[in-house]
Amino acid sequence: MVAIEEIPTGETDRVYKELVSFLCSTREDLRSAAAEATLSALSSDSHEAAAKLASLNVIKPLCRVASSTSGSLEALASLNLLCAHELVGNNCVLDFIEVGGVSRMIEICLEPFPASADGENAGEWKKRVNLACALLANSTRVEKGAVEFVGLSLPEEAVYPSQCEEKAENPEEEFKRDTKPTATLLLSRLLNHSFIDTGSVEYKNSVKLMSGNNEYDSDFDENDLETPGNDQDLDKEKTQPVKGDENEHYDPYQHLASVLMNITQLESGRKFLMKLNHKQSAATNDKSNSSSHLQTILSELNSPNIHRRRGIAGTLKNCCFSQDSTWWLLNVVYLDKAMLLPLAGPEELDIDEKVGLDPDYWLLGPSKVREPDSLVRLYLVEALLLLLASGRASRETLRQRRTYVIIKMADMVEEKEEISERMNECVQYLRRDEDGEEEGTSDRKAYEYYARGMLQRNEEWDSKLLRNGKAEEKEDTHEADYDHVD
């Protein structure tokens, strides 16, 4: 087949029309060849090809080919290029949603891992899933796509995972059966790290970057060690579509983190993540053991994959808009600690700064690596800012936990002006006195809180020693010569 870029200019319109007609053909070999030609035309960085194909409504036939067995990868890659295009991307996303592309991509994402898991089959499956997840991320960037995804993946009456036909004899028992909406299944795939190829060069590059190890290694490309987007404007990075690079398929479900970030812009998406799932014990009938999907994704902030960290950080920020859940986020989820740990660095803290501060922030010492990606840091700081702005009780809690110390240290080494400005806003909330209080009241209350906590711990220790009849042991402990040096 002749490359489209080699065809005379006057005949390109006819060729593009024929190409779309071949995509609609009943012959599988023609559809596959047409998908390859479409990808070739779009990969040439030609705006003309994208504009021509978009005007010919190529999205629908590409979605059909993407669902077939032949030409699927090329069709998915073409859809990604069109939906991420800087000129026609938005229109293509709307067309993609209109023709039911969201439901088709969900089906691909939930395809089972191939039984014959040889290298070729497994690699093709990962590429398909990675491209499908990238398309879901792009389509949910617009409100219509997010609503479509939530409507398909979070139905009010979810289907049972077994698709069971037999109903329970007791209607109450049938109601109690666990149901798994599609969003829950997708989330379980995101959190299942067995799909990640930890032996790939791309994975090793990401781990090397996160570990802060910048020693020269001839097996790695120096360009791969650069943090993506650090030289770009943060506002542009926020709005950049996901391009679904085929070289990143080592982690096929990475872009689901961006889907979570997009759907949590909707209230229904936030409710899905923050809803408590009660685990009732059959023996004790105890429902106290409960958790949420939000708590299960916090560990992804430590992932070496930048797409996972960005998506989860943005998700946490969106969840902080739910002011009714602020107490739960701070006192049950301890969201502030999860977001401050990536902002903590290797700086040495003095004794006064360590008082009242969670030891996890400084126990690693010089080996602690601060989050290298600027967009992740921005999302985390903006989330903290939302918590501080939610009310007086939240500010007092964050003051007592010495949030100011971590923010101050991070701001001292922050190179991005926008992030530094957000950090300064956090500092203003943390250091200022509340309305109607005297100057210095907020700091004094925080130190009084530390002092009360230390006295309470000493009293508990004393009472414990007295109960055990070991009051003299405490005195000997205080006078012990730990360094054995006179």
Coordinates of C-alpha atoms in Angstrom, one line a residue:
M1 CA 0.0 0.0 0.0
V2 CA 1.3 3.4 -1.0
A3 CA 2.0 5.8 1.9
I4 CA -0.5 8.6 2.0
E5 CA 2.2 11.3 2.3
E6 CA 3.5 10.1 -1.1
I7 CA 0.2 10.7 -2.9
P8 CA -0.2 13.9 -4.9
T9 CA -1.9 16.7 -3.1
G10 CA -4.9 16.9 -5.3
E11 CA -5.8 13.2 -4.7
T12 CA -5.5 13.1 -0.9
D13 CA -9.3 13.8 -0.3
R14 CA -10.2 10.8 -2.4
V15 CA -7.6 8.6 -0.7
Y16 CA -8.9 9.6 2.8
K17 CA -12.5 8.8 1.8
E18 CA -11.4 5.4 0.4
L19 CA -9.4 4.7 3.6
V20 CA -12.5 5.3 5.8
S21 CA -14.6 3.1 3.5
F22 CA -12.0 0.3 3.8
L23 CA -12.3 0.7 7.6
C24 CA -16.0 -0.1 7.2
S25 CA -15.4 -3.1 5.0
T26 CA -16.8 -6.5 5.8
R27 CA -13.4 -8.0 4.9
E28 CA -11.1 -8.4 7.9
D29 CA -7.9 -8.1 5.9
L30 CA -9.0 -4.8 4.4
R31 CA -10.0 -3.4 7.8
S32 CA -6.6 -4.4 9.2
A33 CA -4.6 -2.9 6.3
A34 CA -6.7 0.3 6.5
A35 CA -6.0 0.6 10.3
E36 CA -2.3 0.3 9.6
A37 CA -2.5 3.0 6.9
T38 CA -4.5 5.3 9.2
L39 CA -1.9 5.0 12.0
S40 CA 0.9 5.6 9.5
A41 CA -0.8 8.8 8.3
L42 CA -1.4 10.1 11.8
S43 CA 2.1 9.2 13.0
S44 CA 3.6 11.5 10.4
D45 CA 2.8 14.5 12.6
S46 CA 0.6 15.9 9.8
H47 CA -2.2 18.1 11.0
E48 CA -3.8 17.6 7.7
A49 CA -4.3 13.9 8.2
A50 CA -6.0 14.3 11.5
A51 CA -8.2 17.1 10.3
K52 CA -9.3 15.2 7.2
L53 CA -10.0 12.0 9.0
A54 CA -11.9 13.7 11.8
S55 CA -14.1 15.5 9.2
L56 CA -14.9 12.1 7.6
N57 CA -16.2 10.7 11.0
V58 CA -13.4 8.1 11.2
I59 CA -13.9 7.6 15.0
K60 CA -16.9 5.1 14.6
P61 CA -15.2 2.7 12.2
L62 CA -12.0 2.8 14.2
C63 CA -13.9 1.9 17.4
R64 CA -15.4 -1.1 15.5
V65 CA -12.0 -2.3 14.3
A66 CA -10.6 -1.8 17.9
S67 CA -13.1 -4.3 19.2
S68 CA -12.1 -6.9 16.6
T69 CA -9.3 -9.4 16.6
S70 CA -7.4 -8.0 13.6
G71 CA -6.0 -4.5 13.4
S72 CA -7.1 -3.7 16.9
L73 CA -3.7 -2.3 18.1
E74 CA -3.4 0.0 15.1
A75 CA -7.0 1.2 15.6
L76 CA -6.5 1.9 19.3
A77 CA -3.3 3.7 18.6
S78 CA -5.0 5.8 15.9
L79 CA -7.9 6.7 18.3
N80 CA -5.4 7.8 20.9
L81 CA -3.6 10.1 18.4
L82 CA -6.8 11.6 17.3
C83 CA -8.2 12.1 20.8
A84 CA -4.9 13.6 22.0
H85 CA -4.5 15.9 19.0
E86 CA -3.9 19.5 19.8
L87 CA -6.3 20.8 17.0
V88 CA -9.1 18.2 16.6
G89 CA -8.7 16.3 19.9
N90 CA -11.7 17.8 21.7
N91 CA -14.1 17.1 18.8
C92 CA -12.7 13.6 18.4
V93 CA -13.3 12.9 22.1
L94 CA -16.9 14.0 21.8
D95 CA -17.4 11.8 18.8
F96 CA -15.7 8.9 20.6
I97 CA -18.2 9.3 23.5
E98 CA -21.1 9.7 21.2
V99 CA -20.4 6.3 19.4
G100 CA -20.1 4.4 22.7
G101 CA -16.3 4.3 22.8
V102 CA -16.3 4.4 26.6
S103 CA -18.1 1.2 27.0
R104 CA -15.9 -0.5 24.3
M105 CA -12.8 0.6 26.1
I106 CA -14.1 -0.7 29.5
E107 CA -14.7 -4.1 27.9
I108 CA -11.1 -4.1 26.6
C109 CA -9.7 -3.1 30.0
L110 CA -11.5 -6.0 31.7
E111 CA -10.4 -8.6 29.2
P112 CA -8.8 -11.5 31.0
F113 CA -5.0 -12.0 30.8
P114 CA -4.3 -14.5 28.0
A115 CA -4.2 -18.1 29.1
S116 CA -1.2 -18.9 26.9
A117 CA 0.9 -16.1 28.5
D118 CA 3.9 -16.3 26.1
G119 CA 5.8 -13.1 25.5
E120 CA 4.0 -12.2 22.3
N121 CA 0.4 -12.7 23.5
A122 CA 1.1 -11.1 26.9
G123 CA 2.8 -8.1 25.2
E124 CA -0.1 -7.6 22.8
W125 CA -2.6 -7.8 25.6
K126 CA -0.7 -5.2 27.7
K127 CA -0.5 -2.9 24.7
R128 CA -4.3 -3.1 24.0
V129 CA -5.2 -2.5 27.7
N130 CA -2.7 0.3 28.0
L131 CA -4.1 2.1 24.9
A132 CA -7.7 1.5 26.1
C133 CA -7.0 3.0 29.5
A134 CA -5.3 6.0 27.9
L135 CA -8.5 6.5 25.8
L136 CA -10.6 6.3 29.0
A137 CA -8.4 8.9 30.6
N138 CA -8.7 11.2 27.6
S139 CA -12.5 10.8 27.2
T140 CA -13.2 11.4 30.9
R141 CA -11.3 14.7 30.8
V142 CA -14.5 16.3 29.6
E143 CA -17.6 16.4 31.8
K144 CA -19.7 14.4 29.3
G145 CA -17.1 11.6 29.3
A146 CA -16.8 11.5 33.1
V147 CA -20.6 11.3 33.4
E148 CA -20.7 8.6 30.8
F149 CA -18.0 6.5 32.6
V150 CA -19.7 6.9 36.0
G151 CA -23.1 6.0 34.5
L152 CA -21.7 2.8 32.9
S153 CA -19.3 1.8 35.7
L154 CA -21.4 2.8 38.8
P155 CA -25.0 1.7 38.1
E156 CA -27.4 2.0 40.9
E157 CA -28.1 -1.7 40.6
A158 CA -24.8 -3.5 40.0
V159 CA -24.6 -6.9 38.4
Y160 CA -23.3 -9.7 40.6
P161 CA -19.8 -10.8 39.6
S162 CA -20.9 -14.4 39.0
Q163 CA -23.9 -13.3 36.8
C164 CA -25.8 -15.8 39.0
E165 CA -29.2 -16.9 37.7
E166 CA -30.3 -18.5 41.0
K167 CA -31.8 -16.2 43.5
A168 CA -31.3 -16.7 47.2
E169 CA -34.2 -18.3 49.1
N170 CA -34.2 -15.4 51.6
P171 CA -34.6 -12.0 49.9
E172 CA -32.5 -10.3 52.7
E173 CA -29.6 -12.7 52.0
E174 CA -29.8 -11.8 48.3
F175 CA -29.6 -8.1 49.2
K176 CA -26.6 -8.7 51.4
R177 CA -24.6 -10.3 48.6
D178 CA -21.5 -8.4 47.5
T179 CA -21.9 -6.6 44.3
K180 CA -19.0 -5.4 42.2
P181 CA -19.6 -2.5 39.9
T182 CA -17.3 -2.1 36.9
A183 CA -15.4 0.7 38.6
T184 CA -14.5 -1.6 41.5
L185 CA -13.2 -4.2 39.0
L186 CA -11.1 -1.6 37.2
L187 CA -9.8 -0.3 40.5
S188 CA -8.8 -3.8 41.5
R189 CA -6.8 -4.1 38.3
L190 CA -5.0 -0.8 39.0
L191 CA -4.0 -2.1 42.4
N192 CA -2.9 -5.5 41.2
H193 CA 0.8 -5.0 40.6
S194 CA 1.2 -8.5 39.1
F195 CA 0.3 -7.0 35.7
I196 CA 3.5 -4.8 35.9
D197 CA 6.5 -6.0 34.1
T198 CA 9.2 -5.3 36.7
G199 CA 11.9 -6.6 34.5
S200 CA 11.5 -4.0 31.7
V201 CA 13.9 -1.2 31.1
E202 CA 11.2 1.4 31.5
Y203 CA 10.3 0.2 35.0
K204 CA 13.9 0.2 36.1
N205 CA 14.2 3.7 34.8
S206 CA 11.3 4.9 36.9
V207 CA 12.6 3.1 40.0
K208 CA 16.0 4.7 39.5
L209 CA 14.5 8.1 39.3
M210 CA 12.3 7.6 42.4
S211 CA 15.3 6.3 44.4
G212 CA 17.2 9.5 43.8
N213 CA 20.2 7.4 42.5
N214 CA 21.7 9.5 39.7
E215 CA 24.9 7.5 39.3
Y216 CA 25.9 6.8 35.8
D217 CA 24.7 3.5 34.4
S218 CA 25.4 2.7 30.7
D219 CA 22.3 0.5 30.5
F220 CA 20.1 3.6 30.9
D221 CA 19.5 6.6 28.7
E222 CA 20.2 9.8 30.5
N223 CA 17.1 11.4 28.8
D224 CA 14.9 8.7 30.5
L225 CA 16.1 9.9 33.9
E226 CA 14.7 13.4 33.5
T227 CA 11.5 14.1 35.2
P228 CA 8.8 14.5 32.5
G229 CA 7.4 18.0 32.2
N230 CA 9.7 19.8 34.6
D231 CA 10.6 22.3 32.0
Q232 CA 7.1 23.0 31.0
D233 CA 4.5 25.3 32.4
L234 CA 2.4 23.6 35.1
D235 CA -0.9 24.8 33.7
K236 CA -0.1 23.2 30.3
E237 CA 0.9 20.0 32.0
K238 CA -2.5 19.9 33.8
T239 CA -4.4 20.1 30.5
Q240 CA -2.2 17.8 28.5
P241 CA -4.0 14.7 27.2
V242 CA -2.7 11.2 27.7
K243 CA -0.9 10.0 24.6
G244 CA -0.6 6.3 25.6
D245 CA 3.0 5.8 24.5
E246 CA 3.3 2.1 23.4
N247 CA 6.7 1.9 25.1
E248 CA 5.0 2.3 28.4
H249 CA 2.8 -0.8 28.2
Y250 CA 4.9 -2.4 30.9
D251 CA 2.3 -1.1 33.3
P252 CA -1.0 -1.6 31.4
Y253 CA -3.3 -0.1 34.0
Q254 CA -1.3 3.0 34.8
H255 CA -3.7 5.4 33.1
L256 CA -6.6 4.3 35.3
A257 CA -5.2 6.6 37.9
S258 CA -6.0 9.5 35.6
V259 CA -9.5 8.2 35.1
L260 CA -10.0 8.3 38.9
M261 CA -8.8 11.9 39.0
N262 CA -11.2 12.8 36.2
I263 CA -14.3 11.1 37.7
T264 CA -13.7 12.5 41.2
Q265 CA -14.5 15.9 39.7
L266 CA -18.0 14.6 40.0
E267 CA -19.7 14.2 43.3
S268 CA -20.7 10.6 42.4
G269 CA -17.1 9.8 41.7
R270 CA -16.0 11.1 45.1
K271 CA -18.7 9.2 46.8
F272 CA -17.6 6.0 45.2
L273 CA -14.0 6.4 46.5
M274 CA -15.0 7.6 50.0
K275 CA -17.9 5.3 50.7
L276 CA -17.2 3.0 53.6
N277 CA -17.3 -0.7 52.8
H278 CA -18.3 -2.6 55.9
K279 CA -16.8 -6.0 56.4
Q280 CA -19.2 -7.8 58.7
S281 CA -17.9 -10.7 60.8
A282 CA -20.2 -13.7 60.6
A283 CA -19.2 -14.9 64.1
T284 CA -19.5 -11.6 66.0
N285 CA -21.9 -9.7 63.7
D286 CA -19.4 -6.8 64.1
K287 CA -19.4 -4.1 61.4
S288 CA -16.7 -2.0 62.9
N289 CA -14.0 -3.2 60.4
S290 CA -14.7 -0.8 57.5
S291 CA -12.5 0.9 54.9
S292 CA -12.9 2.8 51.7
H293 CA -11.5 2.6 48.2
L294 CA -9.7 5.9 48.9
Q295 CA -7.6 4.3 51.7
T296 CA -6.5 1.5 49.3
I297 CA -5.0 3.9 46.7
L298 CA -2.9 6.0 49.1
S299 CA 0.1 3.6 48.6
E300 CA 0.2 4.5 44.9
L301 CA 1.7 7.9 45.9
N302 CA 4.9 5.8 46.4
S303 CA 4.7 4.1 43.0
P304 CA 7.7 4.6 40.7
N305 CA 5.2 5.2 37.8
I306 CA 4.7 8.9 37.3
H307 CA 1.3 8.5 35.7
R308 CA 0.1 6.6 38.8
R309 CA 1.4 9.3 41.2
R310 CA 0.0 12.2 39.2
G311 CA -3.4 10.6 38.9
I312 CA -3.7 9.6 42.6
A313 CA -2.4 13.0 43.7
G314 CA -5.0 14.7 41.6
T315 CA -7.7 12.3 42.9
L316 CA -6.8 13.2 46.5
K317 CA -7.0 16.9 45.7
N318 CA -10.5 16.4 44.2
C319 CA -11.6 14.5 47.3
C320 CA -10.6 17.4 49.5
F321 CA -13.3 19.5 47.9
S322 CA -15.9 17.4 49.9
Q323 CA -15.8 19.6 53.0
D324 CA -18.3 17.4 54.8
S325 CA -15.7 14.6 54.8
T326 CA -12.8 16.7 56.2
W327 CA -12.9 15.3 59.7
W328 CA -12.9 11.8 58.3
L329 CA -10.0 12.5 55.9
L330 CA -7.9 13.9 58.7
N331 CA -8.7 11.7 61.7
V332 CA -9.6 8.3 60.1
V333 CA -7.7 8.3 56.7
Y334 CA -4.9 10.5 58.0
L335 CA -4.7 12.0 54.5
D336 CA -2.4 14.8 55.6
K337 CA 0.3 12.3 56.5
A338 CA 0.0 10.4 53.1
M339 CA 0.4 13.7 51.3
L340 CA 3.1 15.2 53.4
L341 CA 5.4 12.2 53.2
P342 CA 6.2 12.7 49.5
L343 CA 6.9 16.4 50.3
A344 CA 9.4 15.5 53.1
G345 CA 13.0 15.5 52.1
P346 CA 16.5 14.6 53.4
E347 CA 17.0 17.8 55.4
E348 CA 18.1 17.4 59.0
L349 CA 15.7 18.7 61.6
D350 CA 16.7 20.1 64.9
I351 CA 15.1 19.0 68.2
D352 CA 12.5 21.7 68.4
E353 CA 11.3 20.9 64.9
K354 CA 11.0 17.2 65.8
V355 CA 8.8 17.8 68.8
G356 CA 5.3 16.8 68.0
L357 CA 6.3 15.7 64.5
D358 CA 5.5 12.1 63.3
P359 CA 8.9 10.3 63.2
D360 CA 8.1 8.8 59.8
Y361 CA 8.9 12.2 58.3
W362 CA 12.5 12.2 59.4
L363 CA 13.6 8.6 60.4
L364 CA 15.0 7.9 56.9
G365 CA 17.4 10.8 57.3
P366 CA 19.6 11.7 54.2
S367 CA 18.2 8.7 52.2
K368 CA 14.7 10.3 52.1
V369 CA 13.8 11.4 48.6
R370 CA 11.4 14.2 48.0
E371 CA 8.8 13.8 45.2
P372 CA 10.7 14.6 41.9
D373 CA 7.7 15.5 39.8
S374 CA 6.5 19.1 40.0
L375 CA 2.9 18.4 39.1
V376 CA 2.5 15.8 41.8
R377 CA 3.9 18.3 44.3
L378 CA 1.5 20.9 43.1
Y379 CA -1.5 18.6 43.5
L380 CA -0.5 17.6 47.0
V381 CA 0.1 21.2 48.2
E382 CA -3.2 22.3 46.7
A383 CA -5.0 19.4 48.5
L384 CA -3.4 20.5 51.8
L385 CA -4.5 24.1 51.0
L386 CA -8.1 22.8 50.6
L387 CA -8.0 21.1 53.9
L388 CA -6.7 24.2 55.6
A389 CA -9.4 26.3 54.1
S390 CA -12.2 23.9 55.1
G391 CA -12.5 25.2 58.7
R392 CA -10.9 26.2 61.9
A393 CA -10.9 22.7 63.4
S394 CA -9.0 21.4 60.4
R395 CA -6.3 24.1 60.8
E396 CA -5.9 23.4 64.5
T397 CA -5.4 19.7 63.7
L398 CA -2.8 20.4 61.1
R399 CA -1.0 22.8 63.4
Q400 CA -0.9 20.2 66.2
R401 CA 0.7 17.7 63.7
R402 CA 3.4 20.2 62.8
T403 CA 2.5 20.4 59.2
Y404 CA 4.3 23.8 59.0
V405 CA 7.7 22.1 59.5
I406 CA 7.4 19.9 56.4
I407 CA 5.9 22.7 54.3
K408 CA 8.7 25.1 55.4
M409 CA 11.5 22.6 54.5
A410 CA 9.9 21.8 51.1
D411 CA 9.5 25.5 50.3
M412 CA 13.1 26.2 50.9
V413 CA 14.2 23.9 48.0
E414 CA 11.2 24.4 45.7
E415 CA 12.1 25.6 42.3
K416 CA 8.7 26.1 40.8
E417 CA 7.2 29.5 41.6
E418 CA 3.6 28.4 41.4
I419 CA 4.2 25.6 43.9
S420 CA 6.1 27.9 46.2
E421 CA 3.2 30.4 46.1
R422 CA 0.7 27.7 47.2
M423 CA 3.1 26.7 50.0
N424 CA 3.2 30.2 51.2
E425 CA -0.6 30.3 51.3
C426 CA -0.5 27.1 53.5
V427 CA 2.0 28.8 55.8
Q428 CA -0.3 31.8 56.1
Y429 CA -3.1 29.5 57.3
L430 CA -0.9 27.6 59.7
R431 CA 0.8 30.6 61.3
R432 CA -1.9 33.1 61.5
D433 CA -4.1 33.5 64.6
E434 CA -7.8 32.8 64.3
D435 CA -10.4 35.6 64.4
G436 CA -11.1 36.8 67.9
E437 CA -7.8 35.5 69.4
E438 CA -4.8 37.2 70.7
E439 CA -1.5 37.4 68.8
G440 CA 0.5 34.2 69.1
T441 CA -2.5 32.1 70.3
S442 CA -2.3 29.5 67.5
D443 CA 1.4 28.7 68.2
R444 CA 0.8 28.6 72.0
K445 CA -2.1 26.2 71.6
A446 CA 0.0 23.9 69.5
Y447 CA 2.8 23.8 72.0
E448 CA 0.3 23.3 74.9
Y449 CA -1.0 20.3 72.9
Y450 CA 2.5 18.8 72.7
A451 CA 3.1 19.4 76.4
R452 CA -0.2 17.8 77.4
G453 CA 0.6 14.8 75.2
M454 CA 4.0 14.4 76.8
L455 CA 2.6 14.7 80.3
Q456 CA -0.1 12.2 79.5
R457 CA 2.4 9.7 78.1
N458 CA 4.5 10.1 81.3
E459 CA 1.5 9.5 83.5
E460 CA 0.6 6.4 81.6
W461 CA 4.1 5.1 81.9
D462 CA 4.2 5.8 85.6
S463 CA 0.9 4.1 86.2
K464 CA 2.0 1.1 84.2
L465 CA 5.2 0.8 86.2
L466 CA 3.4 1.1 89.5
R467 CA 0.9 -1.6 88.5
N468 CA 3.7 -4.0 87.7
G469 CA 5.6 -3.1 90.8
K470 CA 8.6 -1.8 88.9
A471 CA 8.7 1.9 90.1
E472 CA 12.4 1.6 90.9
E473 CA 13.1 0.3 87.4
K474 CA 12.1 3.7 85.9
E475 CA 14.5 5.6 88.1
D476 CA 17.4 3.3 87.1
T477 CA 16.5 3.7 83.4
H478 CA 16.8 7.5 83.7
E479 CA 20.2 7.2 85.3
A480 CA 21.6 4.6 83.0
D481 CA 24.8 5.4 81.2
Y482 CA 23.8 4.5 77.6
D483 CA 27.1 5.4 75.9
H484 CA 29.2 3.6 78.6
V485 CA 31.6 6.5 78.6
D486 CA 32.7 8.2 81.8

